[in-house]
Amino acid sequence: MSNTRNTQESQDSQESQNSQNSRKSTDKTAEDRPSPMEVLRQARGQLAELTGMSAESVSSFEQTEEGWALEVEVLELERVPDTMSLMASYQVELDSQGQLTGYRRVRRYERGRSDARRPGGR
């Protein structure tokens, strides 16, 4: 009977330890994941480094199964007057750690022009 009790106590202790290790692993993963603001900053910086153009704004931002998806507005060609400058929207994809995995230009437009193709762009 003493042997059965020791075996049960050993199993209970092992289950408790596994539960604690599982919680620590989950907590560590959450701690390692960057905050949304950190992701935004990283995305802007990485895109600027790759394209040589700095981001003016982020017009779309969402978490996906793979990580993050953003749409970033950049100044591609500065003109005078400023309303004639060429802007571009870039779709940017990042992994769950905030590292850029891909980008592409999805739209190019003059700063002063609205886009009739998009809702509210009249």
Coordinates of C-alpha atoms in Angstrom, one line a residue:
M1 CA 0.0 0.0 0.0
S2 CA 2.9 2.3 0.8
N3 CA 4.3 1.6 -2.7
T4 CA 1.0 2.6 -4.3
R5 CA 0.8 5.8 -2.4
N6 CA 4.4 6.8 -3.4
T7 CA 3.6 6.0 -7.0
Q8 CA 0.4 8.2 -6.9
E9 CA 2.3 11.0 -5.2
S10 CA 5.1 10.8 -7.9
Q11 CA 2.5 10.9 -10.7
D12 CA 0.7 13.9 -9.0
S13 CA 4.1 15.7 -8.6
Q14 CA 5.0 15.0 -12.3
E15 CA 1.6 16.3 -13.5
S16 CA 2.0 19.5 -11.4
Q17 CA 5.5 20.0 -12.8
N18 CA 4.3 19.5 -16.4
S19 CA 1.5 22.0 -15.8
Q20 CA 3.9 24.6 -14.5
N21 CA 6.3 24.0 -17.4
S22 CA 3.5 24.4 -19.8
R23 CA 2.4 27.7 -18.2
K24 CA 6.0 29.0 -18.3
S25 CA 6.3 28.0 -22.0
T26 CA 3.1 29.8 -22.8
D27 CA 4.1 32.9 -20.8
K28 CA 7.5 33.0 -22.5
T29 CA 5.9 32.8 -25.9
A30 CA 3.6 35.7 -25.0
E31 CA 6.6 37.7 -23.7
D32 CA 8.7 37.0 -26.8
R33 CA 5.9 38.3 -29.1
P34 CA 6.3 42.0 -29.9
S35 CA 3.4 44.4 -29.1
P36 CA 1.4 45.8 -32.0
M37 CA 3.2 49.2 -31.7
E38 CA 6.6 47.4 -31.8
V39 CA 5.4 45.6 -35.0
L40 CA 4.4 48.9 -36.6
R41 CA 7.7 50.5 -35.8
Q42 CA 9.6 47.5 -37.1
A43 CA 7.6 47.3 -40.3
R44 CA 8.1 51.0 -41.1
G45 CA 11.8 50.7 -40.4
Q46 CA 12.4 47.6 -42.4
L47 CA 10.4 48.8 -45.4
A48 CA 12.3 52.1 -45.3
E49 CA 15.6 50.2 -45.2
L50 CA 14.6 48.0 -48.2
T51 CA 13.0 50.7 -50.4
G52 CA 14.9 53.8 -49.4
M53 CA 11.6 55.5 -48.8
S54 CA 10.2 56.4 -45.4
A55 CA 6.7 55.6 -44.4
E56 CA 4.3 58.5 -44.0
S57 CA 1.5 56.5 -42.4
V58 CA 0.0 53.1 -41.9
S59 CA -3.5 52.8 -43.3
S60 CA -4.2 49.2 -42.5
F61 CA -2.9 46.9 -39.8
E62 CA -4.2 43.4 -38.8
Q63 CA -3.0 40.2 -37.2
T64 CA -3.1 37.1 -39.5
E65 CA -2.5 33.4 -38.9
E66 CA 1.1 33.8 -40.2
G67 CA 1.9 37.1 -38.3
W68 CA 0.9 40.6 -39.4
A69 CA -0.4 42.4 -42.5
L70 CA -0.1 46.1 -43.1
E71 CA -0.7 48.7 -45.8
V72 CA 1.9 51.5 -45.6
E73 CA 1.8 54.8 -47.4
V74 CA 5.1 56.2 -48.7
L75 CA 6.2 59.2 -50.6
E76 CA 7.7 57.9 -53.8
L77 CA 8.4 61.2 -55.7
E78 CA 8.3 64.7 -54.1
R79 CA 6.9 67.4 -56.3
V80 CA 5.9 71.1 -56.1
P81 CA 3.2 71.8 -55.2
D82 CA 3.1 69.0 -52.6
T83 CA -0.4 67.9 -53.8
M84 CA 1.2 66.7 -57.0
S85 CA 3.7 64.4 -55.1
L86 CA 3.5 60.7 -56.0
M87 CA 2.5 58.5 -53.2
A88 CA 2.3 54.7 -53.0
S89 CA 0.6 52.1 -50.9
Y90 CA 2.7 49.0 -50.0
Q91 CA 1.2 45.8 -48.7
V92 CA 3.7 44.5 -46.1
E93 CA 3.7 41.1 -44.5
L94 CA 5.5 40.2 -41.3
D95 CA 6.0 37.0 -39.3
S96 CA 4.7 36.7 -35.7
Q97 CA 8.0 38.2 -34.4
G98 CA 7.6 41.3 -36.5
Q99 CA 10.2 40.4 -39.2
L100 CA 9.3 41.5 -42.7
T101 CA 8.7 38.5 -44.9
G102 CA 7.5 40.3 -48.0
Y103 CA 6.1 43.5 -49.5
R104 CA 4.7 44.8 -52.8
R105 CA 3.3 48.0 -54.1
V106 CA -0.4 47.8 -54.6
R107 CA -1.3 51.4 -55.6
R108 CA 0.3 54.6 -56.8
Y109 CA -1.4 57.9 -56.7
E110 CA -0.9 61.7 -56.6
R111 CA -1.2 63.0 -53.0
G112 CA -3.9 65.5 -53.8
R113 CA -6.2 63.0 -55.6
S114 CA -8.8 60.8 -54.0
D115 CA -9.2 57.2 -55.2
A116 CA -12.7 56.5 -56.5
R117 CA -12.0 52.8 -56.5
R118 CA -12.0 52.6 -52.7
P119 CA -15.0 53.2 -50.4
G120 CA -15.3 56.8 -49.4
G121 CA -12.8 57.9 -52.0
R122 CA -14.8 60.4 -54.1

